[in-house]
Amino acid sequence: ASMAATDIAPSRFVWAKREALNLLDTLRESDQFSVVTTAVPQVELGLTGHRKTIRQTIQELRCTDAPGQLEQAIVMARRLVGGAQNGSVLVLTDQVVPLEEDSDVSVMTCGTNSGNVAITQLQSRRNLDDRLGFQVFVELSNFSDESRQIQLEISLGGNLLDVVPVELAAEEQRRLILDYNSPEGGELIATFELKDALASDNRAVAIVTPVPPQQVVLVSPGSLFLENVLAAIPRIEVVRRDDVPPELPASTILILHRTDVSEIPQGRVMVIDPVVDSNLWKMDGVVAEPIVVKQVENSPLMTHVNLRDLTFP
């Protein structure tokens, strides 16, 4: 990916192709030529003396965003040369290549010490305590000797979620943890606009898993208020029944509202306004006008509710 850097105009990769074509022009008619690339080390063209095919192969090469696997590519190239008396391997790269003495490998390098800002890590995960929430981990690196300011844009499924201003000191590496809420999944893209040596690492992509709809079975004689509350909750699919189904998937929530069910089934069950005794409780009559004297302060359900000193008829 670093061969896409533009510190050598128009890019390091174009420089490498140009040098390969220059080498081709110096070969004798009897010489053979092969082309090996390093992103996923592979032979783009086997040994051949057909100049037109060689030139076309080099011209059609494209730079990728993959890391170079230079050592494996060199091994592959040396196998192609085999035991040829005048065989040699030329490496065109921006990396430092350590060579043994009397090696049949020669190296031409390019590149300058250019400033670059990069997204070096991007990950996302769903929250364990909030099924609609997710966290984004971003690592930003400033590979230059001066500070840089960027506007980091976070988008999901093509929709902009956030714009985060970040100032990076020289040679600084910054890690950010960002929290968002969305039931949707898809491509999470982190990107920023900055004219630096390498544009491809100004953008990174991760995958956010979608939240499947929560299946709810409501057994109730009917309640407009309760049904509207459930319908207002995102990613909830409610099916109302008059009786308890004989079987339910393990992930389904069963809500029993004003039912005469005395044997509460196993699983994810919520009981609202019971009317008969059950295997879990005993009805003990009606309390006239009870007053709330205490409520759980750290319950997320009660964050915006205060019932203390309230009397219920």
Coordinates of C-alpha atoms in Angstrom, one line a residue:
A1 CA 0.0 0.0 0.0
S2 CA 2.9 2.4 0.7
M3 CA 3.8 2.3 -3.0
A4 CA 0.8 4.5 -3.6
A5 CA 2.5 7.4 -1.8
T6 CA 2.9 10.5 -3.9
D7 CA 6.1 11.9 -2.5
I8 CA 7.6 10.8 -5.8
A9 CA 5.4 12.1 -8.5
P10 CA 3.0 10.8 -9.5
S11 CA 3.5 7.9 -7.1
R12 CA 6.1 5.4 -6.0
F13 CA 4.2 2.6 -7.9
V14 CA 4.4 4.5 -11.2
W15 CA 8.1 5.0 -10.5
A16 CA 8.5 1.2 -10.1
K17 CA 6.7 0.5 -13.4
R18 CA 8.7 3.1 -15.2
E19 CA 12.0 1.6 -14.0
A20 CA 10.8 -1.9 -15.0
L21 CA 10.1 -0.7 -18.5
N22 CA 13.5 1.0 -18.7
L23 CA 15.1 -2.3 -17.7
L24 CA 13.1 -4.0 -20.4
D25 CA 14.6 -1.7 -23.0
T26 CA 18.1 -2.7 -22.1
L27 CA 17.7 -6.4 -22.5
R28 CA 19.0 -8.4 -25.4
E29 CA 16.8 -10.3 -27.8
S30 CA 17.6 -13.6 -26.3
D31 CA 16.9 -12.5 -22.7
Q32 CA 13.7 -13.5 -20.9
F33 CA 11.8 -11.5 -18.4
S34 CA 9.2 -12.3 -15.6
V35 CA 7.0 -10.1 -13.5
V36 CA 6.2 -10.9 -9.8
T37 CA 4.1 -8.7 -7.5
T38 CA 4.3 -8.7 -3.7
A39 CA 0.8 -7.8 -2.3
V40 CA -0.3 -11.4 -2.6
P41 CA 2.9 -12.8 -4.0
Q42 CA 2.1 -14.1 -7.4
V43 CA 3.7 -14.4 -10.9
E44 CA 2.0 -11.9 -13.1
L45 CA 4.0 -13.1 -16.1
G46 CA 6.2 -16.2 -16.4
L47 CA 9.5 -16.1 -18.1
T48 CA 9.1 -15.0 -21.7
G49 CA 11.0 -13.0 -24.3
H50 CA 7.9 -11.5 -26.0
R51 CA 8.5 -7.8 -25.5
K52 CA 4.9 -6.7 -26.3
T53 CA 3.4 -9.1 -23.7
I54 CA 6.0 -8.0 -21.1
R55 CA 5.3 -4.3 -21.6
Q56 CA 1.6 -4.8 -21.5
T57 CA 1.8 -6.7 -18.3
I58 CA 3.8 -4.0 -16.6
Q59 CA 1.6 -1.2 -17.8
E60 CA -1.6 -3.0 -16.6
L61 CA -0.3 -3.5 -13.0
R62 CA -2.3 -1.7 -10.3
C63 CA -1.3 -0.8 -6.8
T64 CA -3.4 -2.3 -4.0
D65 CA -4.0 -1.5 -0.3
A66 CA -2.5 -4.7 0.9
P67 CA 0.8 -5.0 2.8
G68 CA 3.7 -6.1 0.7
Q69 CA 5.0 -9.7 1.4
L70 CA 8.4 -9.0 -0.1
E71 CA 10.4 -11.9 1.2
Q72 CA 7.9 -14.5 -0.2
A73 CA 7.9 -12.7 -3.5
I74 CA 11.7 -12.7 -3.7
V75 CA 11.7 -16.5 -3.0
M76 CA 9.2 -17.0 -5.8
A77 CA 11.2 -14.9 -8.2
R78 CA 14.5 -16.8 -7.4
R79 CA 12.7 -20.1 -8.1
L80 CA 11.7 -18.7 -11.5
V81 CA 15.3 -17.8 -12.3
G82 CA 16.4 -21.2 -11.1
G83 CA 20.0 -22.1 -11.9
A84 CA 20.2 -19.9 -15.0
Q85 CA 23.9 -18.8 -15.4
N86 CA 23.1 -15.1 -15.9
G87 CA 19.8 -15.1 -14.0
S88 CA 19.1 -12.3 -11.6
V89 CA 16.2 -10.7 -9.6
L90 CA 15.6 -7.0 -9.5
V91 CA 13.5 -5.7 -6.6
L92 CA 11.7 -2.3 -7.1
T93 CA 10.5 -1.2 -3.7
D94 CA 10.3 1.5 -1.0
Q95 CA 11.4 -1.0 1.7
V96 CA 14.8 -1.8 3.1
V97 CA 15.8 -5.2 1.8
P98 CA 18.7 -7.0 3.7
L99 CA 20.7 -9.0 1.2
E100 CA 23.3 -11.8 1.6
E101 CA 26.8 -11.4 0.1
D102 CA 27.0 -12.7 -3.5
S103 CA 23.3 -12.6 -3.8
D104 CA 21.6 -12.8 -7.2
V105 CA 19.1 -10.2 -6.0
S106 CA 19.6 -6.4 -6.6
V107 CA 17.4 -3.7 -5.2
M108 CA 16.3 -0.3 -6.4
T109 CA 14.6 1.8 -3.7
C110 CA 12.5 4.9 -3.8
G111 CA 10.8 7.2 -1.3
T112 CA 11.5 10.2 0.9
N113 CA 10.8 11.0 4.6
S114 CA 7.3 12.4 3.9
G115 CA 4.7 13.3 6.5
N116 CA 1.6 11.1 6.7
V117 CA -1.4 10.8 9.0
A118 CA -3.1 7.4 9.0
I119 CA -6.0 5.4 10.5
T120 CA -4.0 2.5 11.8
Q121 CA -6.8 0.6 13.5
L122 CA -10.6 0.5 13.3
Q123 CA -12.9 -1.9 15.1
S124 CA -16.5 -2.0 16.2
R125 CA -18.5 -4.1 18.7
R126 CA -22.0 -4.2 20.1
N127 CA -22.5 -3.3 23.7
L128 CA -23.3 -6.1 26.1
D129 CA -25.7 -4.1 28.3
D130 CA -27.4 -2.1 25.5
R131 CA -28.4 -4.1 22.5
L132 CA -28.9 -1.0 20.3
G133 CA -25.5 0.6 21.3
F134 CA -22.1 -0.1 19.8
Q135 CA -18.6 1.2 20.4
V136 CA -16.0 2.2 17.8
F137 CA -12.3 2.0 18.4
V138 CA -10.1 4.2 16.2
E139 CA -6.3 4.5 16.3
L140 CA -4.8 7.5 14.5
S141 CA -1.1 7.9 13.9
N142 CA 0.8 11.0 12.8
F143 CA 4.0 9.9 11.0
S144 CA 5.4 13.3 10.6
D145 CA 7.5 15.8 12.6
E146 CA 4.8 18.5 12.8
S147 CA 1.3 18.6 14.4
R148 CA -1.7 17.9 12.2
Q149 CA -5.4 18.8 12.7
I150 CA -8.1 16.5 11.1
Q151 CA -11.9 16.2 11.1
L152 CA -12.6 12.5 11.6
E153 CA -15.9 11.5 10.0
I154 CA -17.7 8.4 11.2
S155 CA -20.6 7.0 9.0
L156 CA -22.7 3.9 9.0
G157 CA -24.4 2.5 6.0
G158 CA -23.8 5.8 4.1
N159 CA -25.3 8.0 6.9
L160 CA -23.0 10.4 8.8
L161 CA -22.9 9.6 12.5
D162 CA -20.3 12.0 13.8
V163 CA -17.5 14.4 13.0
V164 CA -14.7 14.4 15.6
P165 CA -12.0 17.1 15.5
V166 CA -8.6 15.6 16.4
E167 CA -5.3 17.4 16.8
L168 CA -2.3 15.1 16.6
A169 CA 1.1 16.2 17.8
A170 CA 4.2 15.2 15.9
E171 CA 4.8 11.4 15.9
E172 CA 1.7 11.0 18.1
Q173 CA -0.5 8.0 18.2
R174 CA -4.0 8.6 19.5
R175 CA -6.7 6.0 20.4
L176 CA -10.4 7.0 20.5
I177 CA -13.4 5.0 21.9
L178 CA -16.6 6.4 20.5
D179 CA -20.2 5.3 21.5
Y180 CA -23.2 5.3 19.2
N181 CA -26.7 3.9 19.0
S182 CA -28.3 2.3 16.0
P183 CA -30.0 -1.0 15.4
E184 CA -28.8 -1.0 11.8
G185 CA -25.7 -2.8 10.6
G186 CA -23.4 -2.4 7.7
E187 CA -20.2 -0.7 6.7
L188 CA -18.8 1.6 9.3
I189 CA -16.4 4.0 7.6
A190 CA -13.9 6.3 9.3
T191 CA -12.3 8.8 7.1
F192 CA -10.7 12.3 7.0
E193 CA -9.6 14.7 4.3
L194 CA -5.9 15.6 4.4
K195 CA -3.3 16.1 1.7
D196 CA -0.5 13.9 2.9
A197 CA 1.9 11.3 1.4
L198 CA -0.6 8.4 1.3
A199 CA -4.3 8.8 0.7
S200 CA -5.3 5.2 1.0
D201 CA -4.8 5.1 4.8
N202 CA -7.0 8.1 5.3
R203 CA -10.0 5.8 5.2
A204 CA -10.8 2.5 7.0
V205 CA -13.8 0.2 7.0
A206 CA -15.3 -2.1 9.7
I207 CA -18.5 -4.0 9.9
V208 CA -21.3 -3.3 12.5
T209 CA -23.6 -6.3 13.0
P210 CA -27.3 -5.4 12.8
V211 CA -29.6 -6.0 15.7
P212 CA -32.3 -8.6 14.9
P213 CA -35.8 -7.7 15.9
Q214 CA -36.8 -8.9 19.4
Q215 CA -39.8 -11.3 19.2
V216 CA -42.4 -10.7 21.9
V217 CA -45.6 -12.7 22.5
L218 CA -48.2 -10.8 24.5
V219 CA -50.9 -12.8 26.2
S220 CA -53.5 -10.3 27.2
P221 CA -57.2 -9.6 27.1
G222 CA -56.3 -6.4 25.4
S223 CA -54.7 -3.1 26.5
L224 CA -54.3 -0.1 24.2
F225 CA -51.8 1.5 26.5
L226 CA -49.5 -1.6 26.9
E227 CA -49.6 -2.4 23.2
N228 CA -48.7 1.2 22.2
V229 CA -45.8 1.1 24.7
L230 CA -44.4 -2.1 23.1
A231 CA -45.0 -0.8 19.6
A232 CA -42.9 2.3 20.4
I233 CA -39.8 0.3 21.4
P234 CA -37.3 0.0 18.4
R235 CA -36.7 -3.4 16.9
I236 CA -39.6 -5.1 18.7
E237 CA -42.1 -7.4 16.9
V238 CA -45.2 -8.1 19.0
V239 CA -47.7 -10.9 18.5
R240 CA -50.8 -10.8 20.7
R241 CA -52.5 -14.0 21.7
D242 CA -55.4 -15.0 24.0
D243 CA -53.5 -18.0 25.4
V244 CA -50.0 -19.1 26.2
P245 CA -48.4 -20.9 23.2
P246 CA -47.2 -24.5 23.9
E247 CA -43.6 -23.7 22.7
L248 CA -41.5 -20.6 22.3
P249 CA -38.0 -20.0 20.9
A250 CA -35.5 -19.4 23.6
S251 CA -34.9 -15.8 22.5
T252 CA -38.6 -14.8 22.6
I253 CA -40.0 -12.7 25.5
L254 CA -43.4 -13.8 26.8
I255 CA -45.5 -11.1 28.5
L256 CA -48.5 -12.2 30.6
H257 CA -50.9 -9.4 31.2
R258 CA -54.0 -9.9 33.4
T259 CA -54.0 -13.6 32.7
D260 CA -55.2 -16.4 34.9
V261 CA -52.0 -18.5 34.3
S262 CA -51.1 -20.2 37.5
E263 CA -48.0 -22.1 36.3
I264 CA -45.5 -19.5 35.0
P265 CA -43.4 -21.2 32.2
Q266 CA -39.6 -21.3 32.2
G267 CA -37.8 -18.7 30.0
R268 CA -37.9 -15.0 29.5
V269 CA -41.2 -14.1 31.0
M270 CA -42.6 -10.7 32.2
V271 CA -45.8 -10.7 34.3
I272 CA -47.9 -7.5 34.4
D273 CA -50.9 -7.1 36.7
P274 CA -51.5 -10.8 37.7
V275 CA -55.0 -11.7 38.7
V276 CA -54.5 -15.2 40.3
D277 CA -52.0 -17.1 42.5
S278 CA -49.2 -18.9 40.8
N279 CA -46.2 -21.1 41.5
L280 CA -44.1 -18.0 42.1
W281 CA -46.4 -15.8 44.2
K282 CA -49.6 -15.7 46.3
M283 CA -52.1 -12.9 45.8
D284 CA -52.7 -11.2 49.2
G285 CA -55.5 -8.9 48.6
V286 CA -55.7 -5.2 47.6
V287 CA -53.8 -2.4 49.5
A288 CA -55.8 0.8 49.5
E289 CA -53.8 3.8 48.3
P290 CA -50.2 2.7 48.9
I291 CA -47.5 5.3 48.9
V292 CA -44.1 4.9 47.3
V293 CA -41.4 5.6 49.8
K294 CA -38.3 4.3 48.0
Q295 CA -37.2 3.5 44.4
V296 CA -34.0 2.0 42.9
E297 CA -31.9 5.0 42.0
N298 CA -29.5 3.2 39.6
S299 CA -32.1 1.5 37.5
P300 CA -32.0 2.6 33.9
L301 CA -35.7 2.2 33.8
M302 CA -36.1 4.9 36.4
T303 CA -33.6 7.4 35.0
H304 CA -36.2 10.0 34.2
V305 CA -38.9 8.9 36.6
N306 CA -39.6 9.9 40.2
L307 CA -42.3 8.0 42.0
R308 CA -41.4 8.8 45.6
D309 CA -44.2 10.1 47.8
L310 CA -46.7 9.2 45.1
T311 CA -49.9 7.5 46.1
F312 CA -51.5 4.9 43.8
P313 CA -55.3 4.3 44.1

